[in-house]
Coordinates of C-alpha atoms in Angstrom, one line a residue:
M1 CA -14.8 -19.2 15.0
P2 CA -15.2 -16.7 12.2
K3 CA -15.2 -17.9 8.6
L4 CA -13.7 -16.3 5.6
I5 CA -12.9 -17.1 2.0
R6 CA -9.2 -17.9 1.5
N7 CA -7.7 -19.1 -1.8
G8 CA -11.1 -20.0 -3.3
A9 CA -12.6 -21.9 -0.3
V10 CA -14.6 -21.1 2.8
V11 CA -12.4 -21.8 5.8
E12 CA -12.5 -21.2 9.6
E13 CA -10.1 -18.5 10.6
Q14 CA -7.6 -19.4 13.3
A15 CA -7.5 -16.4 15.7
S16 CA -4.6 -14.1 14.9
E17 CA -4.2 -10.7 16.3
L18 CA -3.9 -8.0 13.7
L19 CA -1.8 -5.0 14.6
T20 CA -2.8 -1.5 13.5
L21 CA -0.3 0.2 11.3
E22 CA 0.6 2.4 14.3
Q23 CA 1.3 -0.6 16.5
W24 CA 3.2 -2.4 13.7
L25 CA 5.5 0.6 13.1
V26 CA 6.8 0.5 16.7
E27 CA 7.1 -3.3 16.8
E28 CA 10.7 -4.6 16.4
D29 CA 9.6 -7.9 14.9
K30 CA 8.1 -6.9 11.5
A31 CA 6.9 -10.4 10.8
Q32 CA 3.5 -9.5 12.3
P33 CA 0.1 -9.4 10.7
V34 CA -1.1 -5.8 10.1
Q35 CA -4.3 -4.1 9.1
L36 CA -4.4 -1.0 7.0
E37 CA -7.3 1.5 7.2
P38 CA -8.4 3.9 4.5
G39 CA -5.9 6.8 4.4
E40 CA -3.0 4.6 5.6
A41 CA -1.0 4.0 2.5
P42 CA 1.1 0.9 2.5
L43 CA 4.4 2.7 1.9
P44 CA 5.9 1.9 5.4
L45 CA 5.4 -1.8 4.7
F46 CA 7.4 -2.0 1.5
P47 CA 10.8 -2.7 3.0
H48 CA 9.3 -5.7 4.9
L49 CA 7.0 -7.3 2.4
D50 CA 8.8 -10.7 2.5
E51 CA 8.4 -10.8 6.3
I52 CA 4.7 -9.9 6.8
P53 CA 2.5 -13.0 6.8
L54 CA -0.8 -11.2 6.5
I55 CA -1.9 -7.7 5.4
A56 CA -5.6 -7.0 6.0
I57 CA -7.1 -4.0 4.3
N58 CA -10.3 -2.6 5.9
F59 CA -13.3 -1.5 3.8
P60 CA -15.5 0.5 6.2
T61 CA -18.0 1.0 3.3
F62 CA -18.3 -0.6 0.0
M63 CA -18.0 2.8 -1.7
D64 CA -14.4 3.3 -0.5
G65 CA -12.1 2.2 -3.2
R66 CA -8.7 3.0 -1.7
G67 CA -8.2 -0.6 -0.6
F68 CA -8.2 -1.7 -4.3
S69 CA -5.3 0.6 -5.0
Y70 CA -3.4 -0.5 -1.9
A71 CA -3.8 -4.2 -2.9
R72 CA -2.6 -3.6 -6.4
E73 CA 0.4 -1.6 -5.2
L74 CA 1.4 -4.3 -2.7
R75 CA 1.2 -7.1 -5.2
E76 CA 3.1 -5.1 -7.9
R77 CA 5.9 -4.5 -5.3
G78 CA 6.1 -8.3 -4.8
Y79 CA 4.1 -9.0 -1.6
P80 CA 3.8 -12.8 -1.6
G81 CA 1.6 -13.3 1.6
E82 CA -2.1 -13.3 2.4
L83 CA -3.8 -10.1 1.3
R84 CA -7.2 -10.0 3.0
A85 CA -10.1 -7.7 2.4
V86 CA -12.1 -7.1 5.6
G87 CA -15.3 -5.2 6.3
N88 CA -18.1 -3.8 4.3
F89 CA -17.5 -4.7 0.7
I90 CA -20.2 -6.5 -1.3
R91 CA -20.1 -9.8 -3.1
D92 CA -20.3 -8.1 -6.5
Q93 CA -16.9 -6.6 -5.8
L94 CA -15.1 -10.0 -5.0
S95 CA -14.1 -10.6 -8.6
Y96 CA -12.5 -7.1 -8.8
L97 CA -10.9 -7.5 -5.4
A98 CA -9.3 -10.7 -6.5
R99 CA -8.1 -9.1 -9.7
C100 CA -6.3 -6.4 -7.6
G101 CA -4.5 -9.2 -5.6
F102 CA -6.6 -10.1 -2.7
N103 CA -6.6 -13.8 -1.9
A104 CA -8.7 -13.8 1.2
F105 CA -12.1 -12.1 2.0
E106 CA -13.6 -11.6 5.5
M107 CA -17.0 -10.3 4.9
A108 CA -19.1 -8.3 7.4
D109 CA -22.0 -10.7 6.8
Q110 CA -20.7 -14.3 7.1
A111 CA -24.1 -15.6 6.0
E112 CA -23.2 -14.7 2.4
L113 CA -19.9 -16.5 2.2
E114 CA -21.1 -19.5 0.1
Q115 CA -22.9 -17.2 -2.4
A116 CA -20.0 -14.8 -2.4
L117 CA -17.6 -17.7 -3.2
A118 CA -19.4 -18.2 -6.5
S119 CA -18.8 -14.5 -7.3
L120 CA -15.1 -15.2 -7.8
E121 CA -16.1 -17.0 -11.0
D122 CA -18.4 -14.3 -12.3
F123 CA -16.1 -13.6 -15.3
A124 CA -14.2 -16.0 -17.4
E125 CA -12.1 -13.4 -19.2
F126 CA -10.9 -9.9 -18.5
Y127 CA -9.7 -7.3 -21.0
Q128 CA -7.4 -5.3 -18.7
A129 CA -4.1 -6.3 -17.2
S130 CA -3.9 -6.8 -13.4
P131 CA -1.5 -8.2 -10.8
T132 CA -3.1 -11.6 -11.3
Q133 CA -3.0 -11.4 -15.1
P134 CA -0.2 -9.0 -16.3
L135 CA -1.1 -9.2 -20.0
P136 CA -4.2 -7.6 -21.4
L137 CA -6.5 -9.7 -23.5
F138 CA -5.2 -8.5 -26.9
R139 CA -1.7 -9.6 -25.9
R140 CA -2.9 -13.1 -24.8
R141 CA -4.6 -13.6 -28.1
A142 CA -1.5 -14.0 -30.2

């Protein structure tokens, strides 16, 4: 079974079929896991955010940053479920992915999971606001 990082721990993934956005759009039951690819903005998902249990966002290369924006937009619109980064991101990006709202990470190289888990704690404080910390640092230091 494949492993991933979910909510700060390495876990085994129970097999669940992810629908492509195209498949999800024609599905009557919108409570299905869906995977977004670069260039597939999350707009069609917005009316169903409370129904979708898992949204995976694919990173075909670590240089493609669109997934960061998709995650932030989904969280800012209230998506409460699992938001999973999948593909070819690097462990140095985990902290930033988490700041954008990802709470699960399925890395292309599973051998790095334990070391990558530590990357979630790379920074103790952030200056900027984010979906996980809505107030910037200067507002938190009252």
